[in-house]
Short mmCIF file of C-alpha atoms in Angstrom, two decimals:
data_model
loop_
_atom_site.label_atom_id
_atom_site.label_comp_id
_atom_site.label_asym_id
_atom_site.label_seq_id
_atom_site.Cartn_x
_atom_site.Cartn_y
_atom_site.Cartn_z
CA MET A 257 -50.05 -43.13 19.76
CA ASP A 258 -48.44 -42.19 23.13
CA ARG A 259 -45.71 -39.51 23.00
CA TYR A 260 -43.33 -38.79 25.85
CA GLU A 261 -41.83 -35.59 27.19
CA ARG A 262 -39.49 -34.60 29.86
CA ASN A 263 -40.77 -33.41 33.11
CA HIS A 264 -40.31 -29.66 33.44
CA GLN A 265 -39.42 -30.18 37.22
CA ILE A 266 -36.08 -31.62 36.14
CA ILE A 267 -32.78 -29.72 36.10
CA ASP A 268 -30.18 -31.43 33.95
CA GLY A 269 -26.60 -30.89 32.68
CA GLU A 270 -23.55 -32.87 31.55
CA LEU A 271 -20.79 -34.10 33.76
CA ASP A 272 -17.86 -36.03 32.31
CA ASP A 273 -19.83 -37.02 29.26
CA GLN A 274 -22.74 -38.30 31.47
CA GLN A 275 -26.19 -36.75 31.86
CA VAL A 276 -27.02 -35.80 35.52
CA MET A 277 -30.39 -34.59 36.54
CA MET A 278 -32.12 -33.57 39.60
CA HIS A 279 -35.94 -33.51 40.26
CA ILE A 280 -36.68 -29.98 41.85
CA ASP A 281 -39.89 -31.19 43.77
CA LYS A 282 -38.34 -34.62 45.06
CA GLY A 283 -34.79 -33.51 45.58
CA MET A 284 -33.59 -36.59 43.88
CA TYR A 285 -30.53 -37.00 41.65
CA TYR A 286 -30.20 -39.32 38.70
CA GLY A 287 -27.58 -40.07 36.13
CA LEU A 288 -27.96 -41.57 32.68
CA ASN A 289 -25.94 -44.01 30.68
CA PRO A 290 -25.02 -42.89 26.91
CA ILE A 291 -28.35 -44.39 25.54
CA GLY A 292 -30.58 -42.80 28.30
CA LYS A 293 -28.72 -39.42 27.49
CA ARG A 294 -29.59 -39.87 24.00
CA ILE A 295 -33.28 -40.54 24.59
CA TRP A 296 -33.22 -37.53 26.90
CA ASP A 297 -31.67 -35.34 24.13
CA MET A 298 -34.34 -36.55 21.73
CA LEU A 299 -37.19 -35.58 24.08
CA GLU A 300 -36.36 -31.96 24.00
CA LYS A 301 -39.58 -32.29 21.91
CA PRO A 302 -42.29 -34.85 22.54
CA LYS A 303 -41.53 -38.21 20.67
CA SER A 304 -43.20 -41.49 20.34
CA PHE A 305 -41.84 -44.74 21.30
CA GLU A 306 -41.56 -45.55 17.52
CA GLU A 307 -39.66 -42.31 16.72
CA MET A 308 -37.15 -42.88 19.53
CA THR A 309 -36.49 -46.67 18.42
CA GLN A 310 -36.13 -45.79 14.85
CA THR A 311 -33.59 -43.11 15.58
CA LEU A 312 -31.56 -45.37 18.05
CA LEU A 313 -31.57 -48.14 15.47
CA GLN A 314 -29.91 -45.94 12.96
CA GLU A 315 -27.46 -44.62 15.35
CA PHE A 316 -26.42 -47.77 17.21
CA GLU A 317 -25.49 -51.40 16.39
CA VAL A 318 -28.29 -53.13 18.20
CA SER A 319 -31.08 -55.54 17.25
CA GLU A 320 -34.68 -54.16 16.92
CA GLN A 321 -35.78 -56.39 19.59
CA GLN A 322 -33.11 -55.41 22.09
CA CYS A 323 -33.51 -51.69 21.08
CA LYS A 324 -37.26 -51.84 21.81
CA LYS A 325 -36.78 -53.68 25.01
CA GLU A 326 -34.38 -51.32 26.44
CA VAL A 327 -36.25 -48.16 25.46
CA GLN A 328 -39.39 -49.53 27.07
CA GLU A 329 -37.50 -50.32 30.21
CA PHE A 330 -35.99 -46.87 30.24
CA LEU A 331 -39.41 -45.11 29.56
CA ASP A 332 -41.18 -47.26 32.34
CA ASP A 333 -38.54 -46.47 34.92
CA ALA A 334 -38.30 -42.76 33.89
CA ILE A 335 -42.02 -42.45 34.35
CA GLU A 336 -42.12 -44.15 37.64
CA LYS A 337 -39.51 -41.80 38.70
CA ASP A 338 -41.44 -38.85 37.31
CA ILE A 339 -38.51 -37.93 35.05
CA LEU A 340 -40.77 -38.24 31.88
CA LYS A 341 -44.43 -37.93 31.20
CA LYS A 342 -46.74 -39.29 28.67
CA VAL A 343 -48.59 -36.74 26.57
#
C-alpha cells in the first residue's frame, strides 16, 4: 500500500486561513484550498490514500466517490510539483 509524505524541501505556513508554501530547490510558491490544507496537515506523518479519504469523509460532507476523486487529483498534482512523495 502506497503511503505519501511531505517533501522536506517545502517551507510552509498559514496566511489568512490558507496554507502557503515554497519549494526551496525550485523557488516555486504554492497555495492550498481548505481541503488541500487538511491533507497537508494530515501528512505530518506518512499516510495512505485510504487513511486520508476516510478522515476526510468523517470531517466533510462529501460523497465517497467525490472525495476519492479529489484526493487522487490533489496527490497526483502535488507529486508532479514535487510537494509530496510516495514512500
